[in-house]
CSV table of C-alpha atoms (C1' of nucleotides) in Angstrom, one decimal:
chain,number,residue,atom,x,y,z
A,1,UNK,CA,26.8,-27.0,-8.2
A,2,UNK,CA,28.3,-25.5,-5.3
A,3,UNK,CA,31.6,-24.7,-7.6
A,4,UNK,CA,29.6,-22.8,-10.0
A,5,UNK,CA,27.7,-20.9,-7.4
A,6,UNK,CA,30.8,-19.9,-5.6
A,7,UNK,CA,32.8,-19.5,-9.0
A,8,UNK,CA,29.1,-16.6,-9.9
A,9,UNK,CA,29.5,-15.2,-6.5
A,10,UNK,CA,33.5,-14.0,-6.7
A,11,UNK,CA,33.5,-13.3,-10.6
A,12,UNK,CA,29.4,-12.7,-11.6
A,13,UNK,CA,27.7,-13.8,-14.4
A,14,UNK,CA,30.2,-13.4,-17.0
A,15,UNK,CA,33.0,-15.3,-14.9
A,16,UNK,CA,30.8,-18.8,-15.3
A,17,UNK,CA,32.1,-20.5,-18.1
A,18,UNK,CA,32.5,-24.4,-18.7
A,19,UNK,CA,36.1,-23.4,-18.9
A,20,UNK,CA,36.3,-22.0,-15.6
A,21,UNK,CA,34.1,-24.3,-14.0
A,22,UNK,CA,36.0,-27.3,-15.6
A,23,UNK,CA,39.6,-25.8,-14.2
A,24,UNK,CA,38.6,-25.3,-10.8
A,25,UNK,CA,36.8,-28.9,-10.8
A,26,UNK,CA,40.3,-30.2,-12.5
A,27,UNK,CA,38.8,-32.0,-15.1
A,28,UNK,CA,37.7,-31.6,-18.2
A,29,UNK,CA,34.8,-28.6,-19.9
A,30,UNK,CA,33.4,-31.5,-22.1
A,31,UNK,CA,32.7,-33.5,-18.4
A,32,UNK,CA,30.4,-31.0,-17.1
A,33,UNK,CA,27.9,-32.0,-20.3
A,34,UNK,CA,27.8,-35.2,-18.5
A,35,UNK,CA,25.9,-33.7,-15.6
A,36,UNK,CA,23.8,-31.1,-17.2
A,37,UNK,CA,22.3,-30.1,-20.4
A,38,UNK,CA,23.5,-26.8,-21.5
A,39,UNK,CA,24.5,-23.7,-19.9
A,40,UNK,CA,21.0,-22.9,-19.1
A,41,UNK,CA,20.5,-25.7,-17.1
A,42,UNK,CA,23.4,-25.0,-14.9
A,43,UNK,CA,22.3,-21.5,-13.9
A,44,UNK,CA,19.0,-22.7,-13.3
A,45,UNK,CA,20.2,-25.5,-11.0
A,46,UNK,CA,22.4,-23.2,-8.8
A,47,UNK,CA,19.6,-20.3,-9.3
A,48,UNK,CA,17.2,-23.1,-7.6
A,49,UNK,CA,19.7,-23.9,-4.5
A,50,UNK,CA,20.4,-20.2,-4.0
A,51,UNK,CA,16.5,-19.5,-3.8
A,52,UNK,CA,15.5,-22.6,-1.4
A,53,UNK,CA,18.1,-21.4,1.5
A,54,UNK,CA,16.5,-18.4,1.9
A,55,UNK,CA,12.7,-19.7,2.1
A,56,UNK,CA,11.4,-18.6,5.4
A,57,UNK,CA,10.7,-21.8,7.8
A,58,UNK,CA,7.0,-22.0,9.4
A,59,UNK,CA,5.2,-19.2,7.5
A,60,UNK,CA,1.9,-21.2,9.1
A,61,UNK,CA,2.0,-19.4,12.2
A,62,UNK,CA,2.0,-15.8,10.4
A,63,UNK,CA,-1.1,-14.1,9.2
A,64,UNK,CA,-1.4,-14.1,5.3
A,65,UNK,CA,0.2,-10.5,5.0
A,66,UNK,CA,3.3,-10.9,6.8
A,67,UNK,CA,3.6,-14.4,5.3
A,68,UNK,CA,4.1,-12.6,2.1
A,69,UNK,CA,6.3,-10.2,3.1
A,70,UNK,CA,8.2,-12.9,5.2
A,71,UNK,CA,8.6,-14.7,1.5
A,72,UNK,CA,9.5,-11.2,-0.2
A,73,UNK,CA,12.3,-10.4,2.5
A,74,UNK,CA,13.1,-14.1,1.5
A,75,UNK,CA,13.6,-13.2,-2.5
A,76,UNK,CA,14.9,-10.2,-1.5
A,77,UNK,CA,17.8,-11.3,0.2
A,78,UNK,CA,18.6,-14.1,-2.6
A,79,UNK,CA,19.1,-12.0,-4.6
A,80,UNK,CA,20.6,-9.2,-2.6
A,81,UNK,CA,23.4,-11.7,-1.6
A,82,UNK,CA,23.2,-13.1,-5.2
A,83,UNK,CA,22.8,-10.9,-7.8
A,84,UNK,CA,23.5,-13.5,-10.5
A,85,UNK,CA,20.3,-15.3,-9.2
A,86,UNK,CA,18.4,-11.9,-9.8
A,87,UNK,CA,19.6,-12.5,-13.7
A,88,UNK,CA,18.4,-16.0,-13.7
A,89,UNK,CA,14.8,-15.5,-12.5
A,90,UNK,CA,13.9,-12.7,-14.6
A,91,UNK,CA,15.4,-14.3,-17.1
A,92,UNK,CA,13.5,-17.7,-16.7
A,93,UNK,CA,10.6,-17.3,-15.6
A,94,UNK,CA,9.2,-21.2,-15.8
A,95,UNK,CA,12.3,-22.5,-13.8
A,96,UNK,CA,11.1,-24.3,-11.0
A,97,UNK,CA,12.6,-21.5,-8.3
A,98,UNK,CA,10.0,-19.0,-9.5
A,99,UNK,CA,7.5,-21.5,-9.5
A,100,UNK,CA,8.2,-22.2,-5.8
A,101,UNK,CA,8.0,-18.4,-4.8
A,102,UNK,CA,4.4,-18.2,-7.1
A,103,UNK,CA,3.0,-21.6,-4.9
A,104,UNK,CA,4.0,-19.9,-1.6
A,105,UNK,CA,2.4,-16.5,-2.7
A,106,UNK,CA,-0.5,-18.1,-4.2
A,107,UNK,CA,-0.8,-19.7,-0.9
A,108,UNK,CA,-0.9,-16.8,1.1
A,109,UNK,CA,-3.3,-15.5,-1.6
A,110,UNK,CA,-5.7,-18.0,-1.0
A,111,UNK,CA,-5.3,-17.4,2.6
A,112,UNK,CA,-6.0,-14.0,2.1
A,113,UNK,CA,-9.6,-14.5,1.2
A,114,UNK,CA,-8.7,-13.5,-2.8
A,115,UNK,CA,-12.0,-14.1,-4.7
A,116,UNK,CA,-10.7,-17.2,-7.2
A,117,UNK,CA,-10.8,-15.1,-10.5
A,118,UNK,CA,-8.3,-12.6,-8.8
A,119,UNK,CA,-6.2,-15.1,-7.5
A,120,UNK,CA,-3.9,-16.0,-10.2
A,121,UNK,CA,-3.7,-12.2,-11.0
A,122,UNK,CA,-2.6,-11.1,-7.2
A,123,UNK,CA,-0.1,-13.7,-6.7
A,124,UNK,CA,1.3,-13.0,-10.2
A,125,UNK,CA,1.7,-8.9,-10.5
A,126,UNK,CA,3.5,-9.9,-6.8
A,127,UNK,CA,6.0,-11.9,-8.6
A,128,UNK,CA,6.3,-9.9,-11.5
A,129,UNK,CA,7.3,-6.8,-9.3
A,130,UNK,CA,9.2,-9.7,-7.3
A,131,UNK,CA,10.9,-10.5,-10.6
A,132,UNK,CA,11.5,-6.8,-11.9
A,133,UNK,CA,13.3,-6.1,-9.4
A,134,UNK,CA,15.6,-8.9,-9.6
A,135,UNK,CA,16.4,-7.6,-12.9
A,136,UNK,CA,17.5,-4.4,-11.2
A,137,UNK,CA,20.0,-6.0,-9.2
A,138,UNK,CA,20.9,-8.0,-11.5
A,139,UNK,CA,22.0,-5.4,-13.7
A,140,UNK,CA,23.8,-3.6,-11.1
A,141,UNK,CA,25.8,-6.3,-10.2
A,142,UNK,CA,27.1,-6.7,-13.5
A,143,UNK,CA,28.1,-3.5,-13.8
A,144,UNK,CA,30.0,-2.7,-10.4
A,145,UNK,CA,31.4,-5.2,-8.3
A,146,UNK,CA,31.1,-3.8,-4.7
A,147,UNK,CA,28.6,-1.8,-2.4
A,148,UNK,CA,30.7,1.5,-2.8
A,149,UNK,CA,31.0,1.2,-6.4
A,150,UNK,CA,27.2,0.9,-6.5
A,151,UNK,CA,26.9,4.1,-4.4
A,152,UNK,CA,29.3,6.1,-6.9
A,153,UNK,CA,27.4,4.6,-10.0
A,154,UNK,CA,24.3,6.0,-8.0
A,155,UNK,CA,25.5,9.2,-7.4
A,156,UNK,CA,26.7,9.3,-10.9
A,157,UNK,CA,23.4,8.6,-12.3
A,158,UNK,CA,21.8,11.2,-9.6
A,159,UNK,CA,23.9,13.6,-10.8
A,160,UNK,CA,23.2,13.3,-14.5
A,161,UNK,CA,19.4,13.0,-13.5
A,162,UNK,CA,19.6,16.7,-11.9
A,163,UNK,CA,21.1,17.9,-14.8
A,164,UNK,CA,18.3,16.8,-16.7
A,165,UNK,CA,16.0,19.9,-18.3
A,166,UNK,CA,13.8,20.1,-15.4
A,167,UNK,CA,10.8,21.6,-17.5
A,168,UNK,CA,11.1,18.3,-19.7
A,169,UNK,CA,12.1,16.1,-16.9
A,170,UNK,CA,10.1,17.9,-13.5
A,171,UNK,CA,9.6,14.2,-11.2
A,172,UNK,CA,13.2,12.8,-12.1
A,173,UNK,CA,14.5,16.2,-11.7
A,174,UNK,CA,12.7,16.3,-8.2
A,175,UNK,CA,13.1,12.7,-7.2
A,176,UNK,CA,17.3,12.4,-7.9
A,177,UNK,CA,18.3,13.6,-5.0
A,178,UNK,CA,16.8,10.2,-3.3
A,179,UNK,CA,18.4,8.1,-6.0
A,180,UNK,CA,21.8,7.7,-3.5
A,181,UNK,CA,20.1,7.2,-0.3
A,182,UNK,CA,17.4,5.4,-0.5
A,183,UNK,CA,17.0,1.6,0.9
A,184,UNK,CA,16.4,-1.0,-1.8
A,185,UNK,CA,14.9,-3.2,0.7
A,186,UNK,CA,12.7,-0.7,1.5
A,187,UNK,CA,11.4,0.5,-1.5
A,188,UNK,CA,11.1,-3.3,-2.5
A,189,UNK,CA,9.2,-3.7,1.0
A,190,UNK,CA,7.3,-0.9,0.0
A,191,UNK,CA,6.0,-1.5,-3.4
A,192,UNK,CA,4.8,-5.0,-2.1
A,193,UNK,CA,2.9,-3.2,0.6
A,194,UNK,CA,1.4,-1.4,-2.1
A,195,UNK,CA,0.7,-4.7,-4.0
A,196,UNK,CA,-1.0,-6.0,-0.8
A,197,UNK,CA,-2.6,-2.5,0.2
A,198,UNK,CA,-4.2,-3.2,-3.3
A,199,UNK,CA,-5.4,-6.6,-2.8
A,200,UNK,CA,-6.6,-5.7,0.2
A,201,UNK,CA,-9.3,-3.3,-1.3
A,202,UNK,CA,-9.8,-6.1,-4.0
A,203,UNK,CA,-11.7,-8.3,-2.4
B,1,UNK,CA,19.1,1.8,-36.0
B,2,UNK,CA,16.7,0.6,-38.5
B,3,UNK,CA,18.2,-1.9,-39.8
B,4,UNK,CA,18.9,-3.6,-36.2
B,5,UNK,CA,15.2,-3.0,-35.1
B,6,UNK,CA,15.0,-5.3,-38.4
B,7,UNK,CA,17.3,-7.8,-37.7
B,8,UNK,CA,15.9,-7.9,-34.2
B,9,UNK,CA,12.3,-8.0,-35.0
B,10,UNK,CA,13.3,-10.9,-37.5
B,11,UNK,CA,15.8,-13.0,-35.9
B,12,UNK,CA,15.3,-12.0,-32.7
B,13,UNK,CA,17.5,-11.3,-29.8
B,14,UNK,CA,20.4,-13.6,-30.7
B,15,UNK,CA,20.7,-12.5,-34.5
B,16,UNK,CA,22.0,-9.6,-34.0
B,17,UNK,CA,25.2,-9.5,-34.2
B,18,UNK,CA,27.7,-7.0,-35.7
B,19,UNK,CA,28.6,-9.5,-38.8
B,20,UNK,CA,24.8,-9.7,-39.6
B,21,UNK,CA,24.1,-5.8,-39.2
B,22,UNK,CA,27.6,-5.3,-41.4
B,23,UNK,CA,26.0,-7.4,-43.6
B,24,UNK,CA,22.5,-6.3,-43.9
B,25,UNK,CA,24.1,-2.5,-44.1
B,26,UNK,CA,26.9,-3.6,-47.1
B,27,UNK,CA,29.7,-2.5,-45.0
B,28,UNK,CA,32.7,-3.7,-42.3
B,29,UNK,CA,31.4,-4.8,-38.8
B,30,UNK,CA,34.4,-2.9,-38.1
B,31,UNK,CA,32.4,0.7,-39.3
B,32,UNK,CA,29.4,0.1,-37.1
B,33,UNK,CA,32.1,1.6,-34.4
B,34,UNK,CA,32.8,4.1,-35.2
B,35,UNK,CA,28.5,5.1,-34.4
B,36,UNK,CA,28.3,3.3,-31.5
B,37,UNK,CA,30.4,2.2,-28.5
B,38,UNK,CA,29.4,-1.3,-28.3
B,39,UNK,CA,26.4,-4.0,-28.6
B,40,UNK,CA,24.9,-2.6,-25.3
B,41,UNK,CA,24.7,1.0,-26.7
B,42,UNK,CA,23.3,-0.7,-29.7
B,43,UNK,CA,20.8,-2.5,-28.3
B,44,UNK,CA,19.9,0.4,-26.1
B,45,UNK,CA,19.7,2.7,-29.1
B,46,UNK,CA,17.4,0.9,-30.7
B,47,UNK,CA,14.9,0.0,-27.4
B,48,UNK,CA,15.0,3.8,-27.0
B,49,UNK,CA,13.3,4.3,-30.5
B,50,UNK,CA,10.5,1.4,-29.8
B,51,UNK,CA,9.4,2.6,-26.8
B,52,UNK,CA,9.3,6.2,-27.9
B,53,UNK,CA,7.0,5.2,-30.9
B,54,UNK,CA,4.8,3.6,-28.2
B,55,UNK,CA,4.7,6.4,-26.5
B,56,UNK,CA,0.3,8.0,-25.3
B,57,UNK,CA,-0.6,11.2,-27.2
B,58,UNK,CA,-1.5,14.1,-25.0
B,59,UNK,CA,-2.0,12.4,-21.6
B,60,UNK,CA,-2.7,15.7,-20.3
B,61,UNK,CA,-6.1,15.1,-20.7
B,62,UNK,CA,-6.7,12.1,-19.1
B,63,UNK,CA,-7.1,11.8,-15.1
B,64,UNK,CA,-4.0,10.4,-13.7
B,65,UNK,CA,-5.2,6.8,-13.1
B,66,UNK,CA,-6.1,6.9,-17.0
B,67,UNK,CA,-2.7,8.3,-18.0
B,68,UNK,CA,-0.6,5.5,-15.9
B,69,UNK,CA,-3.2,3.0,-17.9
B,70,UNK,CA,-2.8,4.8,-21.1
B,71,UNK,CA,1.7,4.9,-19.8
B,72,UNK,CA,1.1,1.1,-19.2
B,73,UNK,CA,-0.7,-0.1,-22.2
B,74,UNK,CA,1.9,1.3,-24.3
B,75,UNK,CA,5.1,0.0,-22.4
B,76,UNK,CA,2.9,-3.0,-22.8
B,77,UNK,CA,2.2,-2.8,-26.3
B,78,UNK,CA,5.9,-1.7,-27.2
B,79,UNK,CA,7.6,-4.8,-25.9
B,80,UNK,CA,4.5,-7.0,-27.2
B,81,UNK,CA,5.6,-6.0,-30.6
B,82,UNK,CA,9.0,-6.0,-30.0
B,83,UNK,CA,9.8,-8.4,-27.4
B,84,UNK,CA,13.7,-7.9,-27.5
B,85,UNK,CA,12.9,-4.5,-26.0
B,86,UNK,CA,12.0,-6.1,-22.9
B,87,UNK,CA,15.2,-8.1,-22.6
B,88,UNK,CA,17.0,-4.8,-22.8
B,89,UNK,CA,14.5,-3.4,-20.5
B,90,UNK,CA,14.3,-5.2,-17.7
B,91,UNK,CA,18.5,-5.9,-18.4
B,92,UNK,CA,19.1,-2.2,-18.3
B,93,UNK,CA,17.0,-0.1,-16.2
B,94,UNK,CA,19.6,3.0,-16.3
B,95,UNK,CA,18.8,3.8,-20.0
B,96,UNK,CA,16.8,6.6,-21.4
B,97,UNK,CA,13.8,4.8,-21.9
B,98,UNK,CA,13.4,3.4,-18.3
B,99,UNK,CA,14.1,7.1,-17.5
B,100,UNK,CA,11.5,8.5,-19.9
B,101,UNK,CA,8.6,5.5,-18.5
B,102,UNK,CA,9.9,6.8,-15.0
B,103,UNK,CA,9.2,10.4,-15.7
B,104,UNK,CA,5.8,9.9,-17.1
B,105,UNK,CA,4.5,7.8,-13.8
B,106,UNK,CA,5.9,9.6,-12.0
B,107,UNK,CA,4.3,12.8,-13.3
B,108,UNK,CA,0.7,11.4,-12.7
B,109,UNK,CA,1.6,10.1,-9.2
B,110,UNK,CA,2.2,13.7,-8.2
B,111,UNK,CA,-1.5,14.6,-9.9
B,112,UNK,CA,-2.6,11.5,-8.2
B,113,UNK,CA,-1.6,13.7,-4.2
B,114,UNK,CA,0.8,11.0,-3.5
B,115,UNK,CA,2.3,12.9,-0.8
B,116,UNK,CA,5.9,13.8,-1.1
B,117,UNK,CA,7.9,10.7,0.6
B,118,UNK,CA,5.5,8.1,-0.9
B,119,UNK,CA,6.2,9.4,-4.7
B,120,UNK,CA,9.3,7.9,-5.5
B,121,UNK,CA,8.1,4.3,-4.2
B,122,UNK,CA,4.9,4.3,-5.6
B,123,UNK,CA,6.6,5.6,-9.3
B,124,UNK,CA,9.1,3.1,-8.9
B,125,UNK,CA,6.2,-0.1,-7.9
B,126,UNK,CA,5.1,0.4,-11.1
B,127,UNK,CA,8.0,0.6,-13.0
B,128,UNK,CA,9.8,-2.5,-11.3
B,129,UNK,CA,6.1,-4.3,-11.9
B,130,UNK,CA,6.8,-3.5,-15.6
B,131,UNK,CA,9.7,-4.6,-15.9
B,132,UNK,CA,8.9,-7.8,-14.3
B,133,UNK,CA,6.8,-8.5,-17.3
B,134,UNK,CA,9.1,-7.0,-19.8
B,135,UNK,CA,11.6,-10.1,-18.3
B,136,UNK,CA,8.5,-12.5,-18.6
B,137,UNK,CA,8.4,-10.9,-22.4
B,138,UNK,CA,11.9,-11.2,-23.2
B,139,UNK,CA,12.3,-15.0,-22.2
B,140,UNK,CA,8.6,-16.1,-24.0
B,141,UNK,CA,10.5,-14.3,-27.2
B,142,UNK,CA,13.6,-15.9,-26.9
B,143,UNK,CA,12.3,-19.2,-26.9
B,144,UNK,CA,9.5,-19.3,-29.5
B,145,UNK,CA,9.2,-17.8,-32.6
B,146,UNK,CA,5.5,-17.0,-33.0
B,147,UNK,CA,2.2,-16.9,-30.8
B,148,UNK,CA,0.9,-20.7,-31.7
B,149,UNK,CA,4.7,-21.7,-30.7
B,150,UNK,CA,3.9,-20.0,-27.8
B,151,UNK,CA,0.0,-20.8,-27.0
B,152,UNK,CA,2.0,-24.7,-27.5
B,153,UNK,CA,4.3,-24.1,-24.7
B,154,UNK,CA,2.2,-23.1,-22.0
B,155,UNK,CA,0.1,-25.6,-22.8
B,156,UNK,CA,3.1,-28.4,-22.1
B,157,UNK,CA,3.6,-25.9,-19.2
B,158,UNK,CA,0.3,-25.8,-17.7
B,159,UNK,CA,0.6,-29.9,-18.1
B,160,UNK,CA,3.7,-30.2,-16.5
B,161,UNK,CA,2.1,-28.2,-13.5
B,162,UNK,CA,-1.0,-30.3,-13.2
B,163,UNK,CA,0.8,-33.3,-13.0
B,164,UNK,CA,3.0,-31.8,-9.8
B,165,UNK,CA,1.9,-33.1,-6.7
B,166,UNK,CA,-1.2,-31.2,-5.4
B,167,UNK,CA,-0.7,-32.0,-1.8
B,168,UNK,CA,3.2,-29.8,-2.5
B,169,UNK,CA,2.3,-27.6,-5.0
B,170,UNK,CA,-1.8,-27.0,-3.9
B,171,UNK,CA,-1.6,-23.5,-5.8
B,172,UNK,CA,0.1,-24.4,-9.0
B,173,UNK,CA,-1.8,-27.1,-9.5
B,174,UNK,CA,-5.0,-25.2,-9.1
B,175,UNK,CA,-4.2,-22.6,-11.4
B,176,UNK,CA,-2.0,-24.4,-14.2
B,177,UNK,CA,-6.1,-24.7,-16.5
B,178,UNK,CA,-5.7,-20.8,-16.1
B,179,UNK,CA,-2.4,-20.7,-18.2
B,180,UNK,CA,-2.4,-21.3,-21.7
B,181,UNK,CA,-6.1,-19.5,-21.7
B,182,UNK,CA,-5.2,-16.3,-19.9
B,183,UNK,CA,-4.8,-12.8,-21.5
B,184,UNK,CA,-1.1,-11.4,-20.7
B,185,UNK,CA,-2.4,-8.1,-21.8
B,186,UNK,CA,-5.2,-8.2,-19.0
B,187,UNK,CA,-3.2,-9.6,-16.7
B,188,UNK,CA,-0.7,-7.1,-16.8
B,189,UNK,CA,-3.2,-4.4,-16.3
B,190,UNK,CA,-4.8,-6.4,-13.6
B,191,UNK,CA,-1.5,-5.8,-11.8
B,192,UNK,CA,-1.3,-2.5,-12.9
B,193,UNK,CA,-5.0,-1.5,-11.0
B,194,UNK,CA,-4.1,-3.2,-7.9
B,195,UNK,CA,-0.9,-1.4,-7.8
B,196,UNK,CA,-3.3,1.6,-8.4
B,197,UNK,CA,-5.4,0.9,-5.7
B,198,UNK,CA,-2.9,0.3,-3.1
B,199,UNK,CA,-1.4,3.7,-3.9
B,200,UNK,CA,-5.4,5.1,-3.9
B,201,UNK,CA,-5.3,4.0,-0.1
B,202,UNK,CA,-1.7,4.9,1.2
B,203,UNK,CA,-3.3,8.7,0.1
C,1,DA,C1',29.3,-44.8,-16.6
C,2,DC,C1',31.9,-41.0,-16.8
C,3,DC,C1',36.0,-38.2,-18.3
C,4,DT,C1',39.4,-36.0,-21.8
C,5,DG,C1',40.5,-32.2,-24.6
C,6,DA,C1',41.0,-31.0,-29.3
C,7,DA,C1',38.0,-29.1,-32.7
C,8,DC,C1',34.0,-26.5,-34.6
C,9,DA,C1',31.4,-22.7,-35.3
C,10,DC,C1',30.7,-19.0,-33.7
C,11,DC,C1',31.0,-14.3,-30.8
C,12,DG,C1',32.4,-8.9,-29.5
C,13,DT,C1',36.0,-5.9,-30.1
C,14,DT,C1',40.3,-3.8,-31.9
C,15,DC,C1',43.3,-1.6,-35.0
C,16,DA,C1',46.6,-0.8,-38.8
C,17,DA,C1',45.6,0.4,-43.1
C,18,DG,C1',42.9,2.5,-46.4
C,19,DT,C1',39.7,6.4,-48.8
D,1,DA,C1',35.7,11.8,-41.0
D,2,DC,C1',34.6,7.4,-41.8
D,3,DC,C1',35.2,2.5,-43.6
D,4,DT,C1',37.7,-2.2,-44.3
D,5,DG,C1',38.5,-6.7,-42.8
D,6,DA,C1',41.9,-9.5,-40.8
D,7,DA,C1',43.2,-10.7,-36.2
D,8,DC,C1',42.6,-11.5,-31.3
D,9,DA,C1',40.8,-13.5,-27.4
D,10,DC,C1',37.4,-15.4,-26.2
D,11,DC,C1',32.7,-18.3,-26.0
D,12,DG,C1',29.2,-22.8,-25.7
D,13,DT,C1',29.0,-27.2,-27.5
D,14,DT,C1',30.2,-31.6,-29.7
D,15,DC,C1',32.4,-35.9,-30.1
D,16,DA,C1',35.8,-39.5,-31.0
D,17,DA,C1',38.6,-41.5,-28.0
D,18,DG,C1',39.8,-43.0,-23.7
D,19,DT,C1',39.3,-45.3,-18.6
DNA sequence: ACCTGAACACCGTTCAAGT
DNA sequence: ACCTGAACACCGTTCAAGT
């Protein structure tokens, strides 16, 4: 497992193969079948490890609101420092590393005072934003394979978004300007304050 | 691009490939080239087209929490129909279509009064919330073909989760009956209006 | 019980050659 | 300007044969 995590986190998603993974374990691509199913399975399994080492310790002593940010900042960081992971999750959504992040959410919604019948939706539209923006990352990492690539690629896709007809296009127009600057973990911090903000007023 | 959407809505995600679209079309995979630059561009091309046909009529007439409802339902209903769309969604969130989704919350979050340095967050909340579920979308498609495959495996889902340890997994365990009886399409816009509401109070 | 590695059945993509 | 289709460089997966 740690072979193919470290094999994801120098070549991305597209550098895992059973070849590659068989090479640098010196033995043989067929071996690896021994151990696990399919392909799936593998990611899964190193998608699962990744996700477990950044789970915030002792989340008992925080109130239920910065509980749940403590475990988005937790997801967050996964992924930020795994973008391959980001692929996985939104990908998979019934492997057992998003059904660890929906128990500690649900939780927290519990904790929160959520009436019952809004439970299952709070903790879930958190994990689907949770999970949409792993498959932002995720794409980006597949596409450029540093931070300052990802700020060119940003200002790339700023620049065409000014460009844009602005009577056909007015927010985008307005907004591209930010596109370069602005904090991912922020704006992920931010829509889950939203989320909560919303929950908040739903009970 | 009609004849992929075909071979997508049929086959699904993994059958298209360039041989099968030569084939369908009576010509060389080699031709399909010279129209587009590769499978991404293809795949794009043709998400572009579905979501476009999904598309609200004159939102102009609805109050801005009725057009990001009336936005929603048809980003919803687009990859419902078309569940390889949300694949290529959630995989791609650069393309036209994310930018045209983008453009048209973003539009009502303005009308909403967001105020200026809350727009681009709140715009973007919703979209990453949608693409969460497009991922959730993508995966559910990939796996089974129709919606009694599907009502099957949620049920062996929600029985694999009862059976987890309820001391561990307390939440999971309380909410697996909710599963295979739950309404994606409500739940999705039960996310939606608590996203809604949490930007109604950051006003 | 676990490993080997050739073989199978595919892919996306390219490109000289055609019309 | 557009099409053909063989060829290239890969994949994931299987499986008889080994230790």
């Amino acid at each position: 497992m740690q072979a193919a995590i470290d094999i994801l986190d120098e070549e991305g998603d597209a550098g895992l193969t059973f070849r590659a993974l068989a090479a640098r374990l010196a033995t043989g691509s067929g071996a690896i079948y021994w151990h696990v199913a399919d392909k799936d399975e593998l990611l899964a399994a190193a998608t699962d490890q990744v996700i477990v080492r950044f789970e915030p310790q002792d989340v008992e002593r925080l109130s239920p609101q910065e509980a749940i940010r403590a475990l988005s900042q937790g997801v967050f960081d996964a992924i930020d420092s795994h973008p391959w992971a980001g692929a996985q999750l939104s990908g998979n959504p019934f492997q057992y590393a998003v059904l660890r992040i929906l128990e500690g959410l649900g939780t927290q919604v519990v904790a929160l005072g959520v009436p019952e019948r809004g439970r299952f939706n709070a903790a879930t539209a958190l994990l689907s934003f949770m999970l949409g923006l792993a498959a932002q990352y995720a794409v980006a990492s597949r596409h450029f394979r540093d931070a300052s690539d990802r700020a060119t690629a940003l200002r790339a896709v700023a620049a065409k978004w000014v460009e844009l007809d602005p009577e056909q296009h007015p927010f985008i127009h307005h907004v591209a300007p930010l596109l370069p600057e602005h904090d991912d973990r922020e704006q992920f911090m931010a829509g889950i304050d939203l989320i909560l903000a919303g929950i908040d007023t739903s009970r």
